Coordinates of C-alpha atoms in Angstrom, one line a residue:
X18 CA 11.9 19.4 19.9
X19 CA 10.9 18.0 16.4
X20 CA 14.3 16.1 15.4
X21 CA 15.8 16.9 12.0
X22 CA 14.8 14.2 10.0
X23 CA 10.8 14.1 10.8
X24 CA 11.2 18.0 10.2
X25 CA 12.8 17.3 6.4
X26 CA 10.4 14.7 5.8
X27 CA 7.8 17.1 7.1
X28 CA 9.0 20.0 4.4
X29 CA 9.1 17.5 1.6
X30 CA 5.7 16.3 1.8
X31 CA 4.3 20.0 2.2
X32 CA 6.5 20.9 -1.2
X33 CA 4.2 17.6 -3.0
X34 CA 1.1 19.0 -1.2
X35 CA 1.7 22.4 -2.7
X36 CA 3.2 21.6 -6.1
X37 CA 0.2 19.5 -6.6
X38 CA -2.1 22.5 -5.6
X39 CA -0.5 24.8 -7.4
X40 CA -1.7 22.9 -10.4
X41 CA -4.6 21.6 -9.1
X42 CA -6.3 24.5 -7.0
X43 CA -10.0 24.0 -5.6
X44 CA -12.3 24.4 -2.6
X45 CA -10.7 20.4 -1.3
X46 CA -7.1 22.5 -1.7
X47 CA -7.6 24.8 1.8
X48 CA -8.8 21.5 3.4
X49 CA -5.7 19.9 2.4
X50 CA -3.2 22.2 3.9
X51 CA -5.5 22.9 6.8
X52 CA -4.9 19.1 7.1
X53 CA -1.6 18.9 6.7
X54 CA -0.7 21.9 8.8
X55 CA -2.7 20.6 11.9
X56 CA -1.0 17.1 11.3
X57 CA 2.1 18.3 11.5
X58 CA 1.6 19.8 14.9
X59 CA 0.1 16.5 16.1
X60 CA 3.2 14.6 15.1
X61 CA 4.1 16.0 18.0
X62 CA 1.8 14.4 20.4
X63 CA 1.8 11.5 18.6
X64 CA 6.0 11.1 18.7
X65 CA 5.9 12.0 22.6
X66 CA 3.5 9.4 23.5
X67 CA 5.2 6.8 21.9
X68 CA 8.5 7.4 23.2
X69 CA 6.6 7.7 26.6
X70 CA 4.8 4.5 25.7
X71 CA 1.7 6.5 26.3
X72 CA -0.2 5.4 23.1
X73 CA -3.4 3.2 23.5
X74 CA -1.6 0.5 21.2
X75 CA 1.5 -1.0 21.0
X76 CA 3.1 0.5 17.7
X77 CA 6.4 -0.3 15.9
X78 CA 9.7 1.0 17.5
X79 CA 12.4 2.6 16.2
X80 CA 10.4 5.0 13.8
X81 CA 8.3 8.2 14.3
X82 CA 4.7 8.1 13.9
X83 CA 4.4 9.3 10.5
X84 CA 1.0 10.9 10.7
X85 CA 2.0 13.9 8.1
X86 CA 2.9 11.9 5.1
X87 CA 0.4 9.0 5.9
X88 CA -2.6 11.6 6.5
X89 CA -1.9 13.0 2.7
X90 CA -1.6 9.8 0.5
X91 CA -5.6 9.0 0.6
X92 CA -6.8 12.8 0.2
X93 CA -4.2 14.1 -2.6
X94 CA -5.2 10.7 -4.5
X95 CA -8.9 11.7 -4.2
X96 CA -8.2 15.2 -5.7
X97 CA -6.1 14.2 -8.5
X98 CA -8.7 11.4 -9.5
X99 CA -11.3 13.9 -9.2
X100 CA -9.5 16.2 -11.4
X101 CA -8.3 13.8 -14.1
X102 CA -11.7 12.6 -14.3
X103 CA -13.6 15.7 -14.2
X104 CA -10.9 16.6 -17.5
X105 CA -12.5 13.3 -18.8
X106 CA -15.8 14.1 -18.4
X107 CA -16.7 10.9 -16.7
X108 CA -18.8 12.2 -13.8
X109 CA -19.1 8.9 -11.3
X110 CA -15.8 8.8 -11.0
X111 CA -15.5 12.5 -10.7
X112 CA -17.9 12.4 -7.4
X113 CA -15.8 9.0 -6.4
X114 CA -12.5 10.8 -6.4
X115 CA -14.5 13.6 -4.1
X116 CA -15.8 10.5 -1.8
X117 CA -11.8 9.0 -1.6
X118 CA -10.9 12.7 -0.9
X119 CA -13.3 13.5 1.9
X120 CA -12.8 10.1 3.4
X121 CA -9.1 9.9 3.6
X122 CA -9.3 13.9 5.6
X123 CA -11.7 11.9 8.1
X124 CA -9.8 9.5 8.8
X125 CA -7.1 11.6 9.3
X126 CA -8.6 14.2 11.2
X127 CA -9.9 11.1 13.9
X128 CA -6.4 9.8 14.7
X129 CA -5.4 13.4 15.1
X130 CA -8.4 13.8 17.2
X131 CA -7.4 10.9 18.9
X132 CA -3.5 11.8 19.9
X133 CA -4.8 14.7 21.3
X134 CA -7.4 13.5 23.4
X135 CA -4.9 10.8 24.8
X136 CA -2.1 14.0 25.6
X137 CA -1.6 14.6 29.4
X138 CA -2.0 17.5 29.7
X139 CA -4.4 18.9 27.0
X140 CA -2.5 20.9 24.7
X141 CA -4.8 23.6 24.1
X142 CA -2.6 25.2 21.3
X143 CA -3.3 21.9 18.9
X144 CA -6.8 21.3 20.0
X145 CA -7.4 24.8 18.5
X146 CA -6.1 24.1 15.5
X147 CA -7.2 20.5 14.8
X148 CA -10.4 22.0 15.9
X149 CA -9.7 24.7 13.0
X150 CA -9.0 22.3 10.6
X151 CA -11.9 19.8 10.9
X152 CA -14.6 23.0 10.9
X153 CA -12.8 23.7 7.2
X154 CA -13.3 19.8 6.4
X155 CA -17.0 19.7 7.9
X156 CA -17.8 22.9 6.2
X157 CA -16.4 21.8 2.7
X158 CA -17.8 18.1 3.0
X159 CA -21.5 19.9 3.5
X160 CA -21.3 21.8 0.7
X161 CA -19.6 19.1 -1.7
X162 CA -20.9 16.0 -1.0
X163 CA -24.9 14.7 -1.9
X164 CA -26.5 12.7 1.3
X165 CA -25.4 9.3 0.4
X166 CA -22.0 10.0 -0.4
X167 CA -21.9 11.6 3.3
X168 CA -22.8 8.4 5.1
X169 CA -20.8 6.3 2.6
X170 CA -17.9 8.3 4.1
X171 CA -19.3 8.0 7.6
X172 CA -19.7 4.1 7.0
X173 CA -15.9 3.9 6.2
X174 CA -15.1 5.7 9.0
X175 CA -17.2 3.3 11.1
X176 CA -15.2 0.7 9.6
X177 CA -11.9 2.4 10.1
X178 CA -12.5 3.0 14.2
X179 CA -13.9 -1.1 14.4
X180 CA -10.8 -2.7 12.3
X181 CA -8.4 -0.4 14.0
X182 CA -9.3 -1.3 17.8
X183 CA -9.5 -5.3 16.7
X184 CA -6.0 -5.5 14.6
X185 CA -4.1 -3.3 16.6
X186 CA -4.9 -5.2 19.4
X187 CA -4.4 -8.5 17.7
X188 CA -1.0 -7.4 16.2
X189 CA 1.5 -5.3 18.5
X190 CA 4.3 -3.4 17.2
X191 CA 3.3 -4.0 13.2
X192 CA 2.5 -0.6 12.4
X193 CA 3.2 3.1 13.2
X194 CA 0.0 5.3 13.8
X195 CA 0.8 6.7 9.7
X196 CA 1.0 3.1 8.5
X197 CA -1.9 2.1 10.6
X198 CA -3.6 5.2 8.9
X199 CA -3.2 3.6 5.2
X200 CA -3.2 -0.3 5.3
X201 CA -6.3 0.0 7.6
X202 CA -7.8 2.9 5.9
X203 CA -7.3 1.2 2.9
X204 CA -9.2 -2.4 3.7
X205 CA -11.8 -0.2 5.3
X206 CA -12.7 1.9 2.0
X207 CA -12.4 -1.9 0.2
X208 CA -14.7 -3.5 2.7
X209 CA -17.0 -0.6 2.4
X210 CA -16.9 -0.8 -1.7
X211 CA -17.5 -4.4 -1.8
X212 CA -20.8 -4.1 0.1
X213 CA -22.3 -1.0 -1.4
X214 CA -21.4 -2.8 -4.9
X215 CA -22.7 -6.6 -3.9
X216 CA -25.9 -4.5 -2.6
X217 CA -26.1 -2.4 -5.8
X218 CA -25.2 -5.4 -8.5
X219 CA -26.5 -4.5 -12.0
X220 CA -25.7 -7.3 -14.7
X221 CA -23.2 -6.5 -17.3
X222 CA -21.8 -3.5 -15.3
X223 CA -18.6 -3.2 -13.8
X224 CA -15.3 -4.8 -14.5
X225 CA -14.9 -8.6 -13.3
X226 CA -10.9 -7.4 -12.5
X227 CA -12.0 -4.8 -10.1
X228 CA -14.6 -6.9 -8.1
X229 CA -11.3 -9.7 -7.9
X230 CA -9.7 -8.1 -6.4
X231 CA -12.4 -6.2 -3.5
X232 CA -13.0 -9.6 -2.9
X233 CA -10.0 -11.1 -2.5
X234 CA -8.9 -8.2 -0.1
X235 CA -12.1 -8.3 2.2
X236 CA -11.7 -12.5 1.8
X237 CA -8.2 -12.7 2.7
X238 CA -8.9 -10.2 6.1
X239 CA -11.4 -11.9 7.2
X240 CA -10.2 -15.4 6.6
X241 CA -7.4 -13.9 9.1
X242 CA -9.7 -12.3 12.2
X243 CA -11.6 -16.1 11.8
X244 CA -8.7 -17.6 12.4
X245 CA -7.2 -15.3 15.0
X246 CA -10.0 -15.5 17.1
X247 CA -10.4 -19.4 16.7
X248 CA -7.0 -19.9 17.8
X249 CA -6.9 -17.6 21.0
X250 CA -8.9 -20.7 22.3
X251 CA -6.9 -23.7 21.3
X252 CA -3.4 -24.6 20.0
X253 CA -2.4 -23.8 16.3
X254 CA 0.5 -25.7 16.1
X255 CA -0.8 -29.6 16.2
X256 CA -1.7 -31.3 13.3
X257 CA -5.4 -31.5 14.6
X258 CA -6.0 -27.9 14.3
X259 CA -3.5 -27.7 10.9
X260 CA -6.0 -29.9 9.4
X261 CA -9.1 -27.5 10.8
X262 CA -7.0 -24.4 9.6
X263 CA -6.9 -26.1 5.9
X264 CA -10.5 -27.3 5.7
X265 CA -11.9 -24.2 6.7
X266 CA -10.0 -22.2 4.3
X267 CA -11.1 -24.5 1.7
X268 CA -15.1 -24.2 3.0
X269 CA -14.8 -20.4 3.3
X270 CA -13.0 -20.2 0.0
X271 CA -15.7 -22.3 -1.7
X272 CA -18.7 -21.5 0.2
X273 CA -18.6 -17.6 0.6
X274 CA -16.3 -15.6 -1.4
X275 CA -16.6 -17.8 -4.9
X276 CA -20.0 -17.3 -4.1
X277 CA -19.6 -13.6 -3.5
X278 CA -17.6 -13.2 -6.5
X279 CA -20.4 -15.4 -8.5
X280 CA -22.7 -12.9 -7.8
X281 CA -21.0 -9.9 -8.6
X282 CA -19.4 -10.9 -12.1
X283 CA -22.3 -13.4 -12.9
X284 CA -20.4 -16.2 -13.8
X285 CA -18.5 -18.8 -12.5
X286 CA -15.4 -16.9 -10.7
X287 CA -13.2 -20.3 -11.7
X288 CA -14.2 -20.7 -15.2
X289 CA -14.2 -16.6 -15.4
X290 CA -10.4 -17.1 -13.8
X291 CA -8.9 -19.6 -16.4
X292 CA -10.0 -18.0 -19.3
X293 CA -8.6 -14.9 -18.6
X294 CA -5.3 -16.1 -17.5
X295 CA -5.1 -18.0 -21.1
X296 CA -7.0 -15.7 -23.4
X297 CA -4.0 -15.0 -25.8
X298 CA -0.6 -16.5 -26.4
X299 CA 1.2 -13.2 -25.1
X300 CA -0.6 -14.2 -21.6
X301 CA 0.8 -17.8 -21.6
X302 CA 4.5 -16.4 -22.3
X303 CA 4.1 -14.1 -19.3
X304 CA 2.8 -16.8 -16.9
X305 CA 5.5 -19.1 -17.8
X306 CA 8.2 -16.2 -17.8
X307 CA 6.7 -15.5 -13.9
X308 CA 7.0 -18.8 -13.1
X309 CA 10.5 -19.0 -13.5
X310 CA 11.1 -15.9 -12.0
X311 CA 8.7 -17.1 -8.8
X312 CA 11.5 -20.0 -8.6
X313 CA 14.5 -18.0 -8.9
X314 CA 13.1 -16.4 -5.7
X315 CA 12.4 -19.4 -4.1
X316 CA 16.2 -20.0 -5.0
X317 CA 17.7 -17.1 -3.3
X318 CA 15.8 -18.2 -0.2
X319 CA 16.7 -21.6 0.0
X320 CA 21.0 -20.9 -1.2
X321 CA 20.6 -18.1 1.6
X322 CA 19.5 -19.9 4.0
X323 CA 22.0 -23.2 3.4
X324 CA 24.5 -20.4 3.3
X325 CA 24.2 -19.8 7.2
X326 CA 26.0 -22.0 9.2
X327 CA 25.2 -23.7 12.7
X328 CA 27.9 -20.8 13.9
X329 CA 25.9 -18.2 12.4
X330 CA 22.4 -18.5 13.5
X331 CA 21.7 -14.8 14.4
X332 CA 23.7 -13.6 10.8
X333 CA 20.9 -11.9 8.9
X334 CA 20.8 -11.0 5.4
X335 CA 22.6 -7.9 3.8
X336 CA 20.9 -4.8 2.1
X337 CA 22.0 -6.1 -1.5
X338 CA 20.9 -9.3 -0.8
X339 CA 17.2 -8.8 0.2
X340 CA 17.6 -6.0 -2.7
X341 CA 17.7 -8.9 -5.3
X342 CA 13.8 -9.7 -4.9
X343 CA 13.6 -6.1 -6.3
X344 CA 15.4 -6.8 -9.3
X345 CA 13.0 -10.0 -9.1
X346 CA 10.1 -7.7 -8.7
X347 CA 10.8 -5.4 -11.4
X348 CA 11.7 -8.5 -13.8
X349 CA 8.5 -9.4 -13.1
X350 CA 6.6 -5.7 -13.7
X351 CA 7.8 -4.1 -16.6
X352 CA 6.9 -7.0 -19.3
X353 CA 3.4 -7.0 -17.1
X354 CA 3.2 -3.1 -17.9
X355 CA 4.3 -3.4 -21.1
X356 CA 2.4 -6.0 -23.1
X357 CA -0.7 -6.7 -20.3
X358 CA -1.7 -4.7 -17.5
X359 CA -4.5 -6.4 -17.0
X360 CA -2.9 -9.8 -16.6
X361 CA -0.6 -7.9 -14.4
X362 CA -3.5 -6.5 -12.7
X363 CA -5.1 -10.1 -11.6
X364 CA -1.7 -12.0 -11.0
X365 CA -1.1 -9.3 -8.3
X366 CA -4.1 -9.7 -6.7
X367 CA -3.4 -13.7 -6.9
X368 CA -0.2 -13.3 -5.6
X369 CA -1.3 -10.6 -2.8
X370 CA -3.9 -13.5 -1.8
X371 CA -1.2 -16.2 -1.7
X372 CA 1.4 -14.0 0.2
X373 CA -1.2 -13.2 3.0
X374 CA -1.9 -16.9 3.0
X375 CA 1.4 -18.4 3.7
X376 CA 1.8 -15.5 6.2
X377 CA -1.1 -17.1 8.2
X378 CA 0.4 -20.8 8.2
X379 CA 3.6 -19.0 9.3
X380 CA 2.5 -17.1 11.9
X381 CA 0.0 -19.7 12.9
X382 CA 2.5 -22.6 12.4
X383 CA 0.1 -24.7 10.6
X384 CA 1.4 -28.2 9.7
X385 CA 3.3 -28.9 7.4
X386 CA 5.0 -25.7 6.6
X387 CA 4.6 -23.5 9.3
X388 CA 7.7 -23.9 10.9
X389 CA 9.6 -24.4 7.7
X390 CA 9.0 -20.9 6.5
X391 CA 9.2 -19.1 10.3
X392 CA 13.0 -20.9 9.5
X393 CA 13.3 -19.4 5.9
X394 CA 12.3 -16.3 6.5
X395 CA 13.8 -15.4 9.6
X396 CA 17.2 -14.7 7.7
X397 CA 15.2 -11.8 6.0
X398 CA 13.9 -9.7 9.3
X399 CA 15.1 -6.1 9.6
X400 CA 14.1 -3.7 12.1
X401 CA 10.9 -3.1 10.3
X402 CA 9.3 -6.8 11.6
X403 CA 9.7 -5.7 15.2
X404 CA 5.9 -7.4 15.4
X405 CA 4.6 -11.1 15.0
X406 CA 3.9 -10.5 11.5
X407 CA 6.6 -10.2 8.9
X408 CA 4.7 -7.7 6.1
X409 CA 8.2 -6.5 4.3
X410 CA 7.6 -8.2 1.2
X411 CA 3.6 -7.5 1.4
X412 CA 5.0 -4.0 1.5
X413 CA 7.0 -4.4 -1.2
X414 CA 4.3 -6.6 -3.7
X415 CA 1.5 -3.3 -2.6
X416 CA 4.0 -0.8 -3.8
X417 CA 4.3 -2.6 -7.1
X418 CA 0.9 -3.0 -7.3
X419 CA -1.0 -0.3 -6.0
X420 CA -0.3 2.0 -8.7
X421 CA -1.5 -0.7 -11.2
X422 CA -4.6 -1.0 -9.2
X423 CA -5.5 2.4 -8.8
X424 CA -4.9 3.8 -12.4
X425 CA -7.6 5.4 -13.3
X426 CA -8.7 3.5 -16.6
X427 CA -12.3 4.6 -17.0
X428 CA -11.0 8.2 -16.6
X429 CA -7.9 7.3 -19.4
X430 CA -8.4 7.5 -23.2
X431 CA -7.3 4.8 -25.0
X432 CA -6.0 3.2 -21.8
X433 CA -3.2 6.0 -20.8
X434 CA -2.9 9.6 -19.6
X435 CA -1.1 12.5 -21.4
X436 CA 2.1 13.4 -19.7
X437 CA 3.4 12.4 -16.5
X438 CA 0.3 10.5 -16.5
X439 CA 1.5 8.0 -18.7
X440 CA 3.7 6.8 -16.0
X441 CA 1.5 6.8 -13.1
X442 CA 1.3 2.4 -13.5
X443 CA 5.1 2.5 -13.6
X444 CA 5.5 4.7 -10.1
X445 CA 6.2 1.5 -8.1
X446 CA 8.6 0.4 -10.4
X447 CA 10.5 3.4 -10.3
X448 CA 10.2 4.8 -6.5
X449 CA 11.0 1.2 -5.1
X450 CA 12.2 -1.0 -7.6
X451 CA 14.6 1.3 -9.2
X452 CA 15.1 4.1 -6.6
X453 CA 14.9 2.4 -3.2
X454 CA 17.1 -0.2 -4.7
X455 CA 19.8 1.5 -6.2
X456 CA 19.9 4.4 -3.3
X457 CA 20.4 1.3 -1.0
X458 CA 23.3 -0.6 -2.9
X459 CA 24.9 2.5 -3.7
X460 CA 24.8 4.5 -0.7
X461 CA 25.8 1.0 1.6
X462 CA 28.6 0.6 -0.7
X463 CA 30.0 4.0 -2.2
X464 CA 27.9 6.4 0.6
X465 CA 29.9 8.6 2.6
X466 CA 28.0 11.8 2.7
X467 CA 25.5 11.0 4.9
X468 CA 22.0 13.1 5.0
X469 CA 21.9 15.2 8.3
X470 CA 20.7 12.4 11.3
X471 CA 19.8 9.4 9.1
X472 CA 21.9 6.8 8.0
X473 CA 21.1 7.5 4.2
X474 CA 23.8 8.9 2.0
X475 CA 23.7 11.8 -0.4
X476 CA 25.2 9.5 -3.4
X477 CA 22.7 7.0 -3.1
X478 CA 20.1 9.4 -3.3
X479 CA 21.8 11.1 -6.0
X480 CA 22.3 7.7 -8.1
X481 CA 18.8 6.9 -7.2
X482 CA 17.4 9.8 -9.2
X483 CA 19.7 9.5 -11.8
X484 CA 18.7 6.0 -12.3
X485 CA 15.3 6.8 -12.5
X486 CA 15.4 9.0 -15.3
X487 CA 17.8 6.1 -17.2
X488 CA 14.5 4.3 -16.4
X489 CA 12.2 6.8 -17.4
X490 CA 14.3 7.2 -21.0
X491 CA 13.8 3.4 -21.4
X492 CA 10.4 3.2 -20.8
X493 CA 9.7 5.7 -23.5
X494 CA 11.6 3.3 -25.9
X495 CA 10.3 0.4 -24.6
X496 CA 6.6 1.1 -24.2
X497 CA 4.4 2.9 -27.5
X498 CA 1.5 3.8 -24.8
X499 CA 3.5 6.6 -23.1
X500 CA 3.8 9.5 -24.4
X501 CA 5.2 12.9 -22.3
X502 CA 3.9 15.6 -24.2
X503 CA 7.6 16.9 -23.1
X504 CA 6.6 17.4 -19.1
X505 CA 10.3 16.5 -18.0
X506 CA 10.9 19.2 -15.8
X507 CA 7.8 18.1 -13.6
X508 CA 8.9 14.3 -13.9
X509 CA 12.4 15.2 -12.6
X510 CA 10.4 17.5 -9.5
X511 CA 8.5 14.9 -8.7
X512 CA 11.4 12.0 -8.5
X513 CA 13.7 14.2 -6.9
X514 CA 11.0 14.5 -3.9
X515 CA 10.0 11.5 -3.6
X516 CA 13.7 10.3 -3.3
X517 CA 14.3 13.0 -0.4
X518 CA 12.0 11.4 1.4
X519 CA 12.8 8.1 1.1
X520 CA 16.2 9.7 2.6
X521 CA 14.3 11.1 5.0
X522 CA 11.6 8.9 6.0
X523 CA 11.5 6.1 8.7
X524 CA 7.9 4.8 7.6
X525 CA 7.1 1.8 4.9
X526 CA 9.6 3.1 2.2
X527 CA 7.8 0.2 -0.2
X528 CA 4.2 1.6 0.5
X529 CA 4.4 5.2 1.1
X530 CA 6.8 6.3 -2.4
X531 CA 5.0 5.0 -5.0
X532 CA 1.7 6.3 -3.7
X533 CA 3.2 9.8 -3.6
X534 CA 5.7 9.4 -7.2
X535 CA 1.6 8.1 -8.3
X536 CA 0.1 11.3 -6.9
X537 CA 2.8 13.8 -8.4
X538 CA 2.7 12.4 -12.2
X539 CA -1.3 11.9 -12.3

């Protein structure tokens, strides 16, 4: 039997799929909820082989797969591109949201495929209809997409499968199939972008913000699988191979991806860099504002960590406490949104690049500070880092980020969209660093109504929506760019859903909510 929760979180995600097709209704809208019908029925394949330990990988405990909300994120996101830019007129990006669309149902469809084919016995029930489903996919894709935009989808599917058998291998127990699905999906459909673009380069064309950060995505992956696979053969943790870990970052740095990005933005990457970060004065206030917020983190670490005492070794950190680098984080955002998003656009992609790093000498226990931060972070584990990688506050710097990243600012006049679509770059400010927050310290500390089997509570759900819309209300004072052509009721829809199923959900609460509260208000 399908327990409670998956099934809430289930009906939740089909009330987004259908509220954004009953406003956005096209020949991609029956492959959608062909799609999500025939996930939901291979949930349950999915959930039985991981509680029988039956799945080809080792994937993270303690939640369900999460192969129904996962599966919807890249598709819807590909439709309501395709829509807003199509409204734009801007047809590239039109026929790119199509490509994102058609990919995302692929990939979907072939870990579907793949559940089912691993299921002892066949079930013959969900092989028809998965087999339903990708006919409607097939069927749509031939008559939608040109020949080149086929095998560009085919290529990130390649991609996908290759990635997928090397880094689930490599990492046991760091993702569920659904998360799997969209940090792997994603790098896939960036690995695939940054090729066809460095094979496609025409001078003066394309942003130099955009090609930072495909590069420093594909750069910072592969930096990883070189230095996985170099140290399955000798020793990470002496100072011999430290110094080897830290020269060849610095060669592969220098040597390939300044020299990747050189080519791309046709100038020098470094130069290119510095200038940007201190064009105006406005820039040089924010970079020394995020400094000192950067060290007040560092802070809370360190005061944490002198706070546990040689009696307390196994005493972890409390909900509100790791809840304060989401006060950090949203310090950090809004002035970012407000007065330069596209400062705030390359200092995420900076600081995505130096998280990933420091998770390496971690994980690796390169010398110096390997062990140091294994130490320091420790304190901040929940249930979530059940793998040898901690990626909570990755997590948590991609929510933030991703809807920054993904804003659609060819497609937007002016550099915003009318509506709800105004606060499309604010959706991971409000879905994690507003609602997930406040639902957490509220509902741990005043919650007594719980949400049928979860331990979430009714008032902090309740307190996170309200909370939202106090943030929504001081946004609109705040920031002159949005403007909500008085869509409210549609605003408060789509916050109330996407807090229900961060009640409900047991995946990546800091990834999956602002990619749906992005979907729902573009």
């Amino acid at each position: 039997m399908l327990n409670k929760p998956v099934l809430v979180e289930s009906l939740v995600v089909f009330a987004i799929v259908l509220s954004v097709h009953g406003v956005v209704w096209d020949r991609f809208s029956w492959c959608a909820l062909a799609l999500a019908l025939q996930a939901f029925y291979v949930q349950f394949k999915w959930d039985r082989l991981l509680q029988a330990g039956g799945a080809v990988f080792q994937f993270r405990g303690a939640a369900n797969s999460g192969l129904l909300p996962a599966s919807m994120v890249i598709p819807l996101l590909g439709i309501v591109m395709k829509e807003r830019c199509r409204a734009a007129g801007i047809v590239y990006f039109e026929r790119f949201g199509v490509v994102v669309a058609s990919t995302g149902m692929l990939l979907a469809l072939f870990l579907s495929v793949l559940a089912v084919g691993i299921t002892k016995p066949v079930p013959t029930n969900t092989c028809i209809l998965t087999g339903m489903a990708g006919s409607v996919i097939v069927y749509t894709m031939k008559h939608s997409l040109a020949v080149s935009e086929v095998i560009e989808v085919l290529e990130v599917l390649l991609i996908f499968v290759y990635l997928s058998m090397i880094l689930l291998y490599l990492l046991p127990r760091c993702f569920t199939p659904g998360e799997a699905l969209l940090v792997l999906g994603g790098v896939s459909f960036v690995l695939n972008q940054l090729i066809k673009r460095s094979l496609n380069v025409v001078e003066g064309k394309g942003d130099p913000i955009d090609f930072f950060l495909l590069v420093a995505v594909v750069g910072v992956v592969l930096l990883g699988l070189f230095f996985t696979v170099l140290f399955s053969f000798m020793d990470s943790g002496t100072w011999i191979s430290s110094m080897f870990f830290h020269m060849m970052t610095a060669v592969l740095g220098l040597g390939v991806i300044m020299p990747w990005l050189y080519r791309l933005i046709q100038r020098n990457p470094l130069l290119w860099l510095l200038q940007f970060l201190f064009q105006t004065e406005t820039r040089l206030y924010l970079l020394v504002y995020w400094t000192l917020l950067a060290a007040s983190a560092c802070g809370v670490v360190f005061y944490q960590n002198a706070k546990r005492s040689s009696e307390s070794k196994k005493h972890q950190a409390s909900t509100i406490t790791r809840k304060y680098f989401h006060f950090i984080v949203v310090a950090t955002y809004v002035p970012g949104l407000i007065y330069d998003r596209q400062l705030l656009y390359v200092a995420a992609v900076l600081c995505l690049a130096v998280f990933i790093f420091l998770e390496y000498v971690r994980y690796f226990r390169i010398k110096p500070f390997g062990q140091t931060l294994r130490h320091l972070l420790s304190l901040f584990l929940d249930e979530r880092d059940s793998g040898p990688l901690i990626l909570t506050h990755i997590y948590l710097l991609l929510g933030m980020s991703l809807p920054v990243w993904l804003f659609p600012r060819s497609c937007a006049p002016k550099g915003t969209l009318s509506g709800a679509g105004a606060l499309v770059p604010y959706s991971g400010v409000l879905a994690v660093g507003v609602g997930d927050t406040i639902a957490s310290v509220f509902g741990s500390a005043m919650g007594e109504i719980k949400w049928p089997g979860t331990k979430k509570t009714f008032e902090g759900t309740m307190t996170a929506i309200f909370a939202q819309i106090i943030a929504v209300a001081l946004i609109l004072i705040f920031d002159s760019s949005v403007n909500l052509n008085s869509s409210y009721a549609w605003i408060l829809a789509s916050v109330s859903l996407v807090s229900l199923l961060e009640a409900y959900t047991t995946q990546i609460d800091n990834l999956l909510l602002p990619l749906y509260l992005q979907i729902m208000f573009m």
